[in-house]
mmCIF file of C-alpha atoms in Angstrom:
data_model
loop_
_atom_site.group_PDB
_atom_site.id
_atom_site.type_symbol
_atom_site.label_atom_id
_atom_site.label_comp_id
_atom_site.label_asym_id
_atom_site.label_seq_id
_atom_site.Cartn_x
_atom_site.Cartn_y
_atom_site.Cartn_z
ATOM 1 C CA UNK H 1156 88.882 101.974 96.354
ATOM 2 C CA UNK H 1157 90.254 98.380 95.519
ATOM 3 C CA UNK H 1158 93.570 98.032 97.222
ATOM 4 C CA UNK H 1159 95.657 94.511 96.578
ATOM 5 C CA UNK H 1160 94.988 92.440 100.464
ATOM 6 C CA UNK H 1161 97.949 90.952 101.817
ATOM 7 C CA UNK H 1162 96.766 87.314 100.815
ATOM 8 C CA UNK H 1163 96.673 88.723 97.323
ATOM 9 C CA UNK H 1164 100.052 89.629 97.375
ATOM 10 C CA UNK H 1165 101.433 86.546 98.724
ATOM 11 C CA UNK H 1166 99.479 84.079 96.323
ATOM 12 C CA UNK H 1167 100.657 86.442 93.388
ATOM 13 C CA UNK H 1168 104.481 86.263 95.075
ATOM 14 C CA UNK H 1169 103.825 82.649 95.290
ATOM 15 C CA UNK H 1170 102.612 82.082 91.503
ATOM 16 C CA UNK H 1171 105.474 84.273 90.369
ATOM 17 C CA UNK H 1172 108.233 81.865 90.891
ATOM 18 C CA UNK H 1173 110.089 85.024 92.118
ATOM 19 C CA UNK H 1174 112.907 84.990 94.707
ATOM 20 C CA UNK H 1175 112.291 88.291 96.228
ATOM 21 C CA UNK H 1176 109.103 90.398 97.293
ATOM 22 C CA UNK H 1177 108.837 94.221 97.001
ATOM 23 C CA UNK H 1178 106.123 96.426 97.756
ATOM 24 C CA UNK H 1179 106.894 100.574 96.631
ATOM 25 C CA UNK H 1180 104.345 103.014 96.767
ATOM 26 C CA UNK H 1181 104.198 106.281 98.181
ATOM 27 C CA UNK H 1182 103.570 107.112 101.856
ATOM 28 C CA UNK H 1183 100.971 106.196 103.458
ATOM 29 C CA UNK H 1184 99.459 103.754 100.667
ATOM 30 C CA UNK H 1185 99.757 100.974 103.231
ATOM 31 C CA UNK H 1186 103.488 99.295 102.562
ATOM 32 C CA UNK H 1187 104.182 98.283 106.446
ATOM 33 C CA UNK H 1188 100.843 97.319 106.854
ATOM 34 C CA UNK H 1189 100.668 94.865 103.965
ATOM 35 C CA UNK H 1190 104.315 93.627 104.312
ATOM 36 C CA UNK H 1191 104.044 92.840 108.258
ATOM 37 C CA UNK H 1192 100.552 90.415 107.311
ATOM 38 C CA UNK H 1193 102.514 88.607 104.746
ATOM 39 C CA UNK H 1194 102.171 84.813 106.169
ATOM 40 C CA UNK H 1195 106.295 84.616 106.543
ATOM 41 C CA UNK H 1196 107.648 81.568 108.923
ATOM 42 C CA UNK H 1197 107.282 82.239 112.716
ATOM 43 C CA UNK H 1198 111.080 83.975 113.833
ATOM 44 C CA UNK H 1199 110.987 85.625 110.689
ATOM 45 C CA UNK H 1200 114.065 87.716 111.429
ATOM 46 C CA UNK H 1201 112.806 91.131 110.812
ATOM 47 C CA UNK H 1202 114.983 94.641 110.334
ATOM 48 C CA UNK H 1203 112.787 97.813 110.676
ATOM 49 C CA UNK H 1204 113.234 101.685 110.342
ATOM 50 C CA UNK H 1205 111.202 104.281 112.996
ATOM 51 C CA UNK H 1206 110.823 108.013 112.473
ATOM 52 C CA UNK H 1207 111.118 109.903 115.644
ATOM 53 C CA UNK H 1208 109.308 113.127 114.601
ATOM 54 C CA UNK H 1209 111.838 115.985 114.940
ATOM 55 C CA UNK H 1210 114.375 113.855 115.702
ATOM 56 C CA UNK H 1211 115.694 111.108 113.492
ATOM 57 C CA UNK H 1212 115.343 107.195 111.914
ATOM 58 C CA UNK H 1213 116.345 104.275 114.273
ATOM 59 C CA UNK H 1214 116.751 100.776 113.085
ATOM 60 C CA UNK H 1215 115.396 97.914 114.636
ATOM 61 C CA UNK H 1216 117.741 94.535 114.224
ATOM 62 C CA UNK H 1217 117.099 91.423 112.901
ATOM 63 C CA UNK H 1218 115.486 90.648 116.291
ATOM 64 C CA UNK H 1219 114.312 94.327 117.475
ATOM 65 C CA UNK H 1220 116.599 94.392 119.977
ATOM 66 C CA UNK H 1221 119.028 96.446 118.691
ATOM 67 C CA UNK H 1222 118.403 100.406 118.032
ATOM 68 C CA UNK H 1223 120.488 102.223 115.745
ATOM 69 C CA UNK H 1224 120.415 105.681 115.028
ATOM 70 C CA UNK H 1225 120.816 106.479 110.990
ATOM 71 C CA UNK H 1226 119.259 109.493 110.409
ATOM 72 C CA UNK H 1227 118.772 113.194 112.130
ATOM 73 C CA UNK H 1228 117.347 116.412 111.494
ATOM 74 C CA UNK H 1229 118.971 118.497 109.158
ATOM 75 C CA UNK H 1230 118.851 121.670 106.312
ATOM 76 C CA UNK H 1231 116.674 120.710 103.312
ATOM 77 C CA UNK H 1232 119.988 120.194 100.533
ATOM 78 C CA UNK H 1233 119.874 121.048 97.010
ATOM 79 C CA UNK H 1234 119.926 117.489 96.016
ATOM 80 C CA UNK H 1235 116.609 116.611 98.078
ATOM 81 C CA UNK H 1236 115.034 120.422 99.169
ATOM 82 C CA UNK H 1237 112.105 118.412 100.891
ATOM 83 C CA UNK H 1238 113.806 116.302 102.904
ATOM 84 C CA UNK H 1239 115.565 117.483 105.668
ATOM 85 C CA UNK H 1240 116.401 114.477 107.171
ATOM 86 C CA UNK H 1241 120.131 113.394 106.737
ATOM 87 C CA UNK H 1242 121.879 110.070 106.668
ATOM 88 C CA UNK H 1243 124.481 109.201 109.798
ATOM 89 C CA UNK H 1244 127.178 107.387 107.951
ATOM 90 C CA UNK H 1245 128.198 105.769 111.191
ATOM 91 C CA UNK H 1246 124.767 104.617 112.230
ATOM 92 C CA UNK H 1247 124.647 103.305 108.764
ATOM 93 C CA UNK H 1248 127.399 101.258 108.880
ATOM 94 C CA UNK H 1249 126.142 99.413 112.206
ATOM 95 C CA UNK H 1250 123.166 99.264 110.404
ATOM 96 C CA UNK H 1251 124.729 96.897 107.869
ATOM 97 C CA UNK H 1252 126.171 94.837 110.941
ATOM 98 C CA UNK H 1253 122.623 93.776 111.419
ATOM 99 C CA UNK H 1254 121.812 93.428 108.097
ATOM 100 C CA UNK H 1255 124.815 90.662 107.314
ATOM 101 C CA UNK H 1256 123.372 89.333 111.134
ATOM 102 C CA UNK H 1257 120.164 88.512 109.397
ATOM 103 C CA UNK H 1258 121.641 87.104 106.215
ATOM 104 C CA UNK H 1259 123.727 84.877 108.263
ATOM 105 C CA UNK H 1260 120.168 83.821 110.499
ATOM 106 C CA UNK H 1261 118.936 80.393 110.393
ATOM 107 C CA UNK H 1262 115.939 81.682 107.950
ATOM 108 C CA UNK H 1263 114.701 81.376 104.332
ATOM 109 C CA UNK H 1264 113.392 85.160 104.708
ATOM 110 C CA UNK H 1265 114.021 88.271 106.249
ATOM 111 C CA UNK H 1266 111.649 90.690 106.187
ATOM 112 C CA UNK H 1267 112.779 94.443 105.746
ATOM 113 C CA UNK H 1268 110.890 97.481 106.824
ATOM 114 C CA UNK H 1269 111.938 99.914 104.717
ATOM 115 C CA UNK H 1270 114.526 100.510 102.440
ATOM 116 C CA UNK H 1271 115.006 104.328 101.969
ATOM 117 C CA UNK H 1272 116.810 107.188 100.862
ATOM 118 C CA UNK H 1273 118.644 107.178 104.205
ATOM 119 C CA UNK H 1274 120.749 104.244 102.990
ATOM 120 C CA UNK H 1275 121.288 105.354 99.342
ATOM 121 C CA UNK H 1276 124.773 107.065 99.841
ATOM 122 C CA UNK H 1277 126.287 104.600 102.198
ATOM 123 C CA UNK H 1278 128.707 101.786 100.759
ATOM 124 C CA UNK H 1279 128.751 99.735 103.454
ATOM 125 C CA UNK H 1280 124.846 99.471 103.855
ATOM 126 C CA UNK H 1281 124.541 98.839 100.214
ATOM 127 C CA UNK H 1282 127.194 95.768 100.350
ATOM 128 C CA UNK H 1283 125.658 94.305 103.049
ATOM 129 C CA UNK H 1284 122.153 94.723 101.135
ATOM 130 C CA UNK H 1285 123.382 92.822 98.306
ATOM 131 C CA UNK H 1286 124.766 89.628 100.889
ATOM 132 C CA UNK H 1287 120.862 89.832 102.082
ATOM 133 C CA UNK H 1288 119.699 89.245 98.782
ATOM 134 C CA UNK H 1289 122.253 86.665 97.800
ATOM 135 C CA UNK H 1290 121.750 84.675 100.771
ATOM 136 C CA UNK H 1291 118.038 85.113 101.733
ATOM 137 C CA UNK H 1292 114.871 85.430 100.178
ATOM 138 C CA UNK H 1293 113.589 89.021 101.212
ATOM 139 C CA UNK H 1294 110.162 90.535 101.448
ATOM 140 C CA UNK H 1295 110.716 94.228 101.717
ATOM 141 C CA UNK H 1296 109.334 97.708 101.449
ATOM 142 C CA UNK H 1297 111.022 99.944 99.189
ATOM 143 C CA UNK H 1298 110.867 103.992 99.621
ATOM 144 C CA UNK H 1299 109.266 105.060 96.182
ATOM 145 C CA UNK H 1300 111.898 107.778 95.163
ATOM 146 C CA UNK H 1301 113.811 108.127 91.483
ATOM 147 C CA UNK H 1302 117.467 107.739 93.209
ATOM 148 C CA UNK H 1303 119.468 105.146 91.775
ATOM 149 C CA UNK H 1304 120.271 103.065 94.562
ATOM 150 C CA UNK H 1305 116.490 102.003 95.442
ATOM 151 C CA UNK H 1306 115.765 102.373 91.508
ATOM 152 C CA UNK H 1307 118.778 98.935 91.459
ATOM 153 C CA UNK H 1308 116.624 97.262 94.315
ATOM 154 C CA UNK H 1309 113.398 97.685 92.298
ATOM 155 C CA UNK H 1310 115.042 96.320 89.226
ATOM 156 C CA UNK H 1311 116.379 93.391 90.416
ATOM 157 C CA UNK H 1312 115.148 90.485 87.879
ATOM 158 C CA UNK H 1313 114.581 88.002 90.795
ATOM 159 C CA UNK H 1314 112.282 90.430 92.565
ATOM 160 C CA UNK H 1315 108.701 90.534 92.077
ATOM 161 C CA UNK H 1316 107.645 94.163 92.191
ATOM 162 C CA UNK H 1317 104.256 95.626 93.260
ATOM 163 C CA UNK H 1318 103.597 99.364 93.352
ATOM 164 C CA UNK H 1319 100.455 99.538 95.685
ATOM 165 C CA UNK H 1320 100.017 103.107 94.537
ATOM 166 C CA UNK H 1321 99.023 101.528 91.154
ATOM 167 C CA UNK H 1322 98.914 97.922 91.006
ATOM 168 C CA UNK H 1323 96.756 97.304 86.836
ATOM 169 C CA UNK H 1324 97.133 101.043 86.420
ATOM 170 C CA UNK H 1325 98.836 100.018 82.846
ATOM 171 C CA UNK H 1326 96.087 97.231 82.502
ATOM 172 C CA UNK H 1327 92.981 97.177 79.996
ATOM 173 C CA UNK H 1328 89.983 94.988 80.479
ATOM 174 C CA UNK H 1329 87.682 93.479 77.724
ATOM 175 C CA UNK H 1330 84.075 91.845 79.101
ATOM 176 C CA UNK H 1331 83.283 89.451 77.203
ATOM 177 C CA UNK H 1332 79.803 89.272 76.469
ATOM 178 C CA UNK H 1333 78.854 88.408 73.088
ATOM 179 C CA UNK H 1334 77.120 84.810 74.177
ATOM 180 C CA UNK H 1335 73.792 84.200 72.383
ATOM 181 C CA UNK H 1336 72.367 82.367 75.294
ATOM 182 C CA UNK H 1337 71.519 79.050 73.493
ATOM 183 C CA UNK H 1338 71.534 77.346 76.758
ATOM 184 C CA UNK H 1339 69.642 80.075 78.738
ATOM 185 C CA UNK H 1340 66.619 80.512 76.209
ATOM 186 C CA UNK H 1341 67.454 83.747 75.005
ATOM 187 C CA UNK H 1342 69.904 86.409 75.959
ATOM 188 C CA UNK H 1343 70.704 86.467 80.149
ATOM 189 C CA UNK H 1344 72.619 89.377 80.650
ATOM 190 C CA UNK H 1345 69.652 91.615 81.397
ATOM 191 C CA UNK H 1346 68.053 88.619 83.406
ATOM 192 C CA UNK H 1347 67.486 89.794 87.153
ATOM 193 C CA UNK H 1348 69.512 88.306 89.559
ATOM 194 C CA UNK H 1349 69.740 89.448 93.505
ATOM 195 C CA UNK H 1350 67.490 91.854 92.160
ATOM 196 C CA UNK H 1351 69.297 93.546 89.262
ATOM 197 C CA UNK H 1352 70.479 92.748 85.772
ATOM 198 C CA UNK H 1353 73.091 90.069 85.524
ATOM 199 C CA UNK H 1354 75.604 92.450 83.688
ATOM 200 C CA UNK H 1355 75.752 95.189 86.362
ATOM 201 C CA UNK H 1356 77.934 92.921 88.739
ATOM 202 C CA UNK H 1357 80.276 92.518 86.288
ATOM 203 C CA UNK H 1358 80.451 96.068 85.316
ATOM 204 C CA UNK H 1359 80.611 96.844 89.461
ATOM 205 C CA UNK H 1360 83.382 94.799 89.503
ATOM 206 C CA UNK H 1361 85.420 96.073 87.157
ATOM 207 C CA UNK H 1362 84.632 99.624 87.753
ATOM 208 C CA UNK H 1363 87.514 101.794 88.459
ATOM 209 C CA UNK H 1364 90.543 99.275 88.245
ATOM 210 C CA UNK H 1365 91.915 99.736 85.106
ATOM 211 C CA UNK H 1366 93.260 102.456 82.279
ATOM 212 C CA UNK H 1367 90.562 101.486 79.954
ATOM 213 C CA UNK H 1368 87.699 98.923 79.530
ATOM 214 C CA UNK H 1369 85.167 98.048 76.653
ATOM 215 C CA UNK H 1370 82.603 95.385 76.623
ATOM 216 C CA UNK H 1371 82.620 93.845 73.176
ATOM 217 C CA UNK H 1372 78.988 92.163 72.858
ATOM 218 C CA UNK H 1373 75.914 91.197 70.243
ATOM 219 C CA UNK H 1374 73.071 92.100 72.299
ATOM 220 C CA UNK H 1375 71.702 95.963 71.224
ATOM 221 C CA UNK H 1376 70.225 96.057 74.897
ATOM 222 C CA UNK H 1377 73.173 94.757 76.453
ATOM 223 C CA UNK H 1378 75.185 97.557 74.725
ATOM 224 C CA UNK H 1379 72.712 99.923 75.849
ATOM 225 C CA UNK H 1380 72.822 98.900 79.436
ATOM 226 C CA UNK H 1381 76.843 99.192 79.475
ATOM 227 C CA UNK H 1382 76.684 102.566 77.728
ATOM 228 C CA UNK H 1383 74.501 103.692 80.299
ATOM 229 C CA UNK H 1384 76.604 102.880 82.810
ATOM 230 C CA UNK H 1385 79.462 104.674 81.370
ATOM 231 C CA UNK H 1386 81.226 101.811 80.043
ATOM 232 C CA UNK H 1387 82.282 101.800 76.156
ATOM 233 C CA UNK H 1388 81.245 99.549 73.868
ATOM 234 C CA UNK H 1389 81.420 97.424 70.852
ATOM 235 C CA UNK H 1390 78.589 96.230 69.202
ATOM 236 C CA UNK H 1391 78.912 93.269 66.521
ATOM 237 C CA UNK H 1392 77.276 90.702 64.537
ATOM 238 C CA UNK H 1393 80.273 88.526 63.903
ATOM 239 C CA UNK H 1394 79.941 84.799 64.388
ATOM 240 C CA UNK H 1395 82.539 83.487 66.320
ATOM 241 C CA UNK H 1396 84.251 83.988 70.083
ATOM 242 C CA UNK H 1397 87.902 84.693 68.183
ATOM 243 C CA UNK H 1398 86.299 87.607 66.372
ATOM 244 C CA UNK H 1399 85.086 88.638 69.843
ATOM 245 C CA UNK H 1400 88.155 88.818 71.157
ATOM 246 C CA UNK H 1401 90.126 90.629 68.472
ATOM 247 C CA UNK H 1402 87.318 92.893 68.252
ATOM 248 C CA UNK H 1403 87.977 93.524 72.190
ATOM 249 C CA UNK H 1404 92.353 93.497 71.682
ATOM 250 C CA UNK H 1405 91.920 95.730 69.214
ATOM 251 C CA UNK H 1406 88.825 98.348 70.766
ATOM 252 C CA UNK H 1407 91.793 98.924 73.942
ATOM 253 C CA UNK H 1408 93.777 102.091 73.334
ATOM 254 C CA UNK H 1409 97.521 101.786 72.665
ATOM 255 C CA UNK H 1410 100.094 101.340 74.745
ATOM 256 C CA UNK H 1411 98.233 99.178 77.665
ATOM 257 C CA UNK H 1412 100.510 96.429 79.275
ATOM 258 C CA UNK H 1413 98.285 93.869 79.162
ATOM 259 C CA UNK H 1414 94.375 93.096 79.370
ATOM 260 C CA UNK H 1415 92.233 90.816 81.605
ATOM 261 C CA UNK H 1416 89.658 89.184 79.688
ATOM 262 C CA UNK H 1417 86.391 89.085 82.282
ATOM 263 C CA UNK H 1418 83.282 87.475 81.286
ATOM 264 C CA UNK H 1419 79.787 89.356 81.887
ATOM 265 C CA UNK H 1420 78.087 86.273 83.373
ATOM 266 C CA UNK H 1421 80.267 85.527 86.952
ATOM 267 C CA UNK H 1422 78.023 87.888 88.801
ATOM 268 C CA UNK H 1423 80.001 86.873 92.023
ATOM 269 C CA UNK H 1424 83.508 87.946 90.693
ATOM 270 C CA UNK H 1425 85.074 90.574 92.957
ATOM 271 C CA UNK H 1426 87.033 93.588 92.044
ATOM 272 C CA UNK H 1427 90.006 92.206 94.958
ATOM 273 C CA UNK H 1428 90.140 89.195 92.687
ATOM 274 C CA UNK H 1429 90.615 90.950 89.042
ATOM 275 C CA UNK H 1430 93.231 94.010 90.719
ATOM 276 C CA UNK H 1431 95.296 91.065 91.632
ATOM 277 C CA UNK H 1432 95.265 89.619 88.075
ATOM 278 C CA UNK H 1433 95.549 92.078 86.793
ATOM 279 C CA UNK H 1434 98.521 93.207 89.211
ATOM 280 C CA UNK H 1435 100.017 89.931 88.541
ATOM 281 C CA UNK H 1436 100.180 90.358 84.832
ATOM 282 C CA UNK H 1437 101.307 93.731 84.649
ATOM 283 C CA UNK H 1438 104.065 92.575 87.199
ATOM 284 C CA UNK H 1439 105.200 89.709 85.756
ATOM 285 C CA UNK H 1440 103.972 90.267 81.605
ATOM 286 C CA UNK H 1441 106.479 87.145 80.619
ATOM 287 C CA UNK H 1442 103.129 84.621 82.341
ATOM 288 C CA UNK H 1443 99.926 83.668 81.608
ATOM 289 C CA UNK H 1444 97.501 84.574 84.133
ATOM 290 C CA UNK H 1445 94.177 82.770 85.250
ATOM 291 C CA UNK H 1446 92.186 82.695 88.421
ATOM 292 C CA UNK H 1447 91.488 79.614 90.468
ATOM 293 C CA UNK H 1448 90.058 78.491 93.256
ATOM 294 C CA UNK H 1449 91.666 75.861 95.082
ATOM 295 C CA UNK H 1450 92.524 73.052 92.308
ATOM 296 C CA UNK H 1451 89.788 74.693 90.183
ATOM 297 C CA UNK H 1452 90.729 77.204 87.513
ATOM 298 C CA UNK H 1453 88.743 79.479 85.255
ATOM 299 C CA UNK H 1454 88.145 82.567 84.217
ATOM 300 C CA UNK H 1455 89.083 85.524 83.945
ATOM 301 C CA UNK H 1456 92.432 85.701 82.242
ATOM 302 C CA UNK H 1457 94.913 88.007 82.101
ATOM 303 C CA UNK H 1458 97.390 88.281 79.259
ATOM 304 C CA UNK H 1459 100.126 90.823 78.496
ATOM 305 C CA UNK H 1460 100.556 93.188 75.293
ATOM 306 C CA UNK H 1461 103.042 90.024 74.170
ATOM 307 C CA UNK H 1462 100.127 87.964 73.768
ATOM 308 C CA UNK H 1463 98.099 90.768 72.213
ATOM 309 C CA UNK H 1464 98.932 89.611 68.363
ATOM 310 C CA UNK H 1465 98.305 85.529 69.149
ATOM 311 C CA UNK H 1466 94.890 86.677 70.419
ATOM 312 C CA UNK H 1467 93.406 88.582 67.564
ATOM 313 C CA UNK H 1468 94.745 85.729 65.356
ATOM 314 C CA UNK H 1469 92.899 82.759 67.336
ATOM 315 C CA UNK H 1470 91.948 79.945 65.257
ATOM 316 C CA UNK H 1471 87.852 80.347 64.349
ATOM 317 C CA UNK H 1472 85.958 79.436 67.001
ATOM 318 C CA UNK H 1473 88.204 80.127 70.001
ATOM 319 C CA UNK H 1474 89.041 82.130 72.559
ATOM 320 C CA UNK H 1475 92.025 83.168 74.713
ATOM 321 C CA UNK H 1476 91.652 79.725 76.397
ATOM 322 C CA UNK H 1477 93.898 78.383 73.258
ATOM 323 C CA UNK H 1478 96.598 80.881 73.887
ATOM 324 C CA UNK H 1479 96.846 79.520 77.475
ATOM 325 C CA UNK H 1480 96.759 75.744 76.214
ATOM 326 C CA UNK H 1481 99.366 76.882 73.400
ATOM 327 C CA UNK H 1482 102.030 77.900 76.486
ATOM 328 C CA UNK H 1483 101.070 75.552 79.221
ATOM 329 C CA UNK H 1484 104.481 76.291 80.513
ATOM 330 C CA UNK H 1485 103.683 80.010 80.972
ATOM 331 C CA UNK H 1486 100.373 79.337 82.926
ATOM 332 C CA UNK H 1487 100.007 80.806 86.381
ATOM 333 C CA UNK H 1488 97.434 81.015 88.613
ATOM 334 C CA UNK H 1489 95.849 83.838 90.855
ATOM 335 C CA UNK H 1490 93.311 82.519 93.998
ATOM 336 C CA UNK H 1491 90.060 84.002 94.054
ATOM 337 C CA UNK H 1492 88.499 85.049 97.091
ATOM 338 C CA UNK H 1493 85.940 82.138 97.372
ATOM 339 C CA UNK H 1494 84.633 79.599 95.386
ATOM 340 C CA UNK H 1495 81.354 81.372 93.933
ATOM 341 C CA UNK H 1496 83.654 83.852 92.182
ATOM 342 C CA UNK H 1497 83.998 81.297 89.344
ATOM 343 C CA UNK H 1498 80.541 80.033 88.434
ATOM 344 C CA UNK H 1499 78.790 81.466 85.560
ATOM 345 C CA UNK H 1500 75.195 81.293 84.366
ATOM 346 C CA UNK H 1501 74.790 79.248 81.343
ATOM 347 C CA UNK H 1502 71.086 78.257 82.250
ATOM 348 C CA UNK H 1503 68.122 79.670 83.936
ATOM 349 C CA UNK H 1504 68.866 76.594 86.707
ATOM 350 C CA UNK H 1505 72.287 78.386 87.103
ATOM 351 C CA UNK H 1506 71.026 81.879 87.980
ATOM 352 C CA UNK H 1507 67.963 80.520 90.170
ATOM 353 C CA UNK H 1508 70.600 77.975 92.296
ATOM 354 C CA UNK H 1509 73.156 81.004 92.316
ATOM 355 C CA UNK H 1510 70.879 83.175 93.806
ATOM 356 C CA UNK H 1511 69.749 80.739 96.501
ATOM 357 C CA UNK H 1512 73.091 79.749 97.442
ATOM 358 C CA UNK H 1513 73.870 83.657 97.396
ATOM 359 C CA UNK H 1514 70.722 84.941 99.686
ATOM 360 C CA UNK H 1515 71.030 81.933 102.185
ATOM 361 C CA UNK H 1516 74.646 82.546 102.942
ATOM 362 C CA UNK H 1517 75.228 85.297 105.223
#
């Protein structure tokens, strides 16, 4: 399973233009972990929460040199019959003592670890929350619970918000594969490379990452090959790479947030690479998402539903790349993993030198 890597989540942050970084999910999915790898400054002040089994919560200060109580063991309540830990209202309101400690820290961040139910009746802790966030950029984890006060924390508008439970699980993703293979002599997706057909690394990589997926292409084998591979398909004669692309907007079933477009000839393309675009346009749907590489960019492309109606009326000839060059402004970029993830295979030279470069490097 394809889980969004820490660097992922930081280039996305990054790229966002967001103030504020919040990971929810539900326990166990990996929320400390990821949060305490985020590349933050060295003296990072950092507040964290620790369950005592059978006990109670303790807070850690901005520092970890304070430890203060908030929670103990107590009789499940109608409002929350699981949980029978209960808030310490005094506790709590030390609590926010450290909190407005770290706002007032020489820092650009603070990094908290968690925000929970715990603090979701207490006044004081949520005043002191909302200094944090008005004076400091905060990277945080966020209990994933429907109670109003962590529901306001996850819709703050400066926040970039990242459920690791289900990063794209709203996304769609068309392959594009509807090339004739002028260049290559004849149609490549079926052409062996590392010892299987070209379009099975693409169909790899996307396996499993999104709410739906179609691979909109002119090649009856092609088709074939996807179908067999449990992968639905549209099969067309039409001329141009805009009527490939509506064909593939309009093939999605309703309701999807967005779509990354992913041709079938990057055979190095990795599913960490497309969860984070896609993660990145379901998170932020008001951008235009592309992957890079350094100062190279390419494809894929992710685009939310907004998009949706420019792309199935793309001027003849084009694809999405005219929707990106139509809202320059809009553009943002994800990092792929490494270089290789953005070559494709436009000649027989290209697969043979990919496939070199590929076996020789360990």
């Amino acid at each position: 399973m394809s889980r969004l890597t820490p660097s992922s989540i930081w280039n996305i942050f990054l790229a966002s233009g967001k103030r504020h970084l919040l990971l929810t999910g539900g326990r166990g999915i990996g929320k400390t972990t990821a949060l305490c790898a985020l590349p933050l400054p060295v003296g990072t002040p950092c507040i964290r929460s620790a369950l005592v089994p059978g006990k109670g919560v303790w807070l850690a200060g901005p520092w970890g040199k304070t430890q203060i109580q908030i929670g103990a063991m107590g009789q499940a309540s109608a409002a929350l019959p699981q949980q029978r830990m209960k808030p310490l209202e005094s506790g709590l309101c030390e609590a926010a003592g450290a909190v407005r400690q770290a706002a007032a820290a020489q820092s650009e961040f603070v990094l908290l670890d968690e925000i929970g139910f715990l603090e979701s009746g207490s006044e004081c802790y949520a005043a002191a929350l909302d200094t944090l966030f008005a004076q400091k950029r905060v990277a945080a984890a966020v209990r994933k619970q429907e109670l109003p006060f962590l529901q306001r924390q996850l819709s703050r508008p400066d926040a970039l918000v990242l459920d690791l439970d289900a990063p794209a699980a709203q996304m769609g993703c068309v392959i594009m594969a509807s090339g004739l293979g002028r260049r290559f002599g004849g149609s490549k997706l079926l052409a062996e490379f590392c010892a299987r057909p070209l379009l099975h690394y693409t169909l790899q990589a996307t396996s499993g990452l999104f709410a739906d997926r179609v691979m909109v292409t002119r090649s009856a084998e092609a088709a074939r090959f996807a179908q067999s591979c449990g992968v639905r398909t549209v099969l067309h004669t039409l001329p141009a790479r805009s009527d490939a692309v509506r064909l593939g907007v309009q093939a999605l079933k309703p309701g999807l947030a967005g779509a990354v477009f992913c041709p079938a000839d990057q055979p190095c393309l990795s599913p960490e690479t497309l969860l984070a675009l896609a993660a990145a346009a379901q998170s932020v749907p008001e951008c235009l998402w592309r992957t890079a590489f350094g100062g190279q960019v390419g494809a894929p492309a992710a685009f939310s539903r907004t998009f949706f109606a420019e792309l199935c009326c793309l001027p003849a000839g084009q694809g999405g790349g005219a929707v990106l060059k139509a809202h320059p402004q809009l553009v943002r970029c994800v990092q792929a993993q490494r270089a290789e993830e953005l070559l494709d295979i436009d000649t027989k030279e290209d697969l043979e030198t990919l496939q070199r470069r590929i076996l020789n490097d360990p």
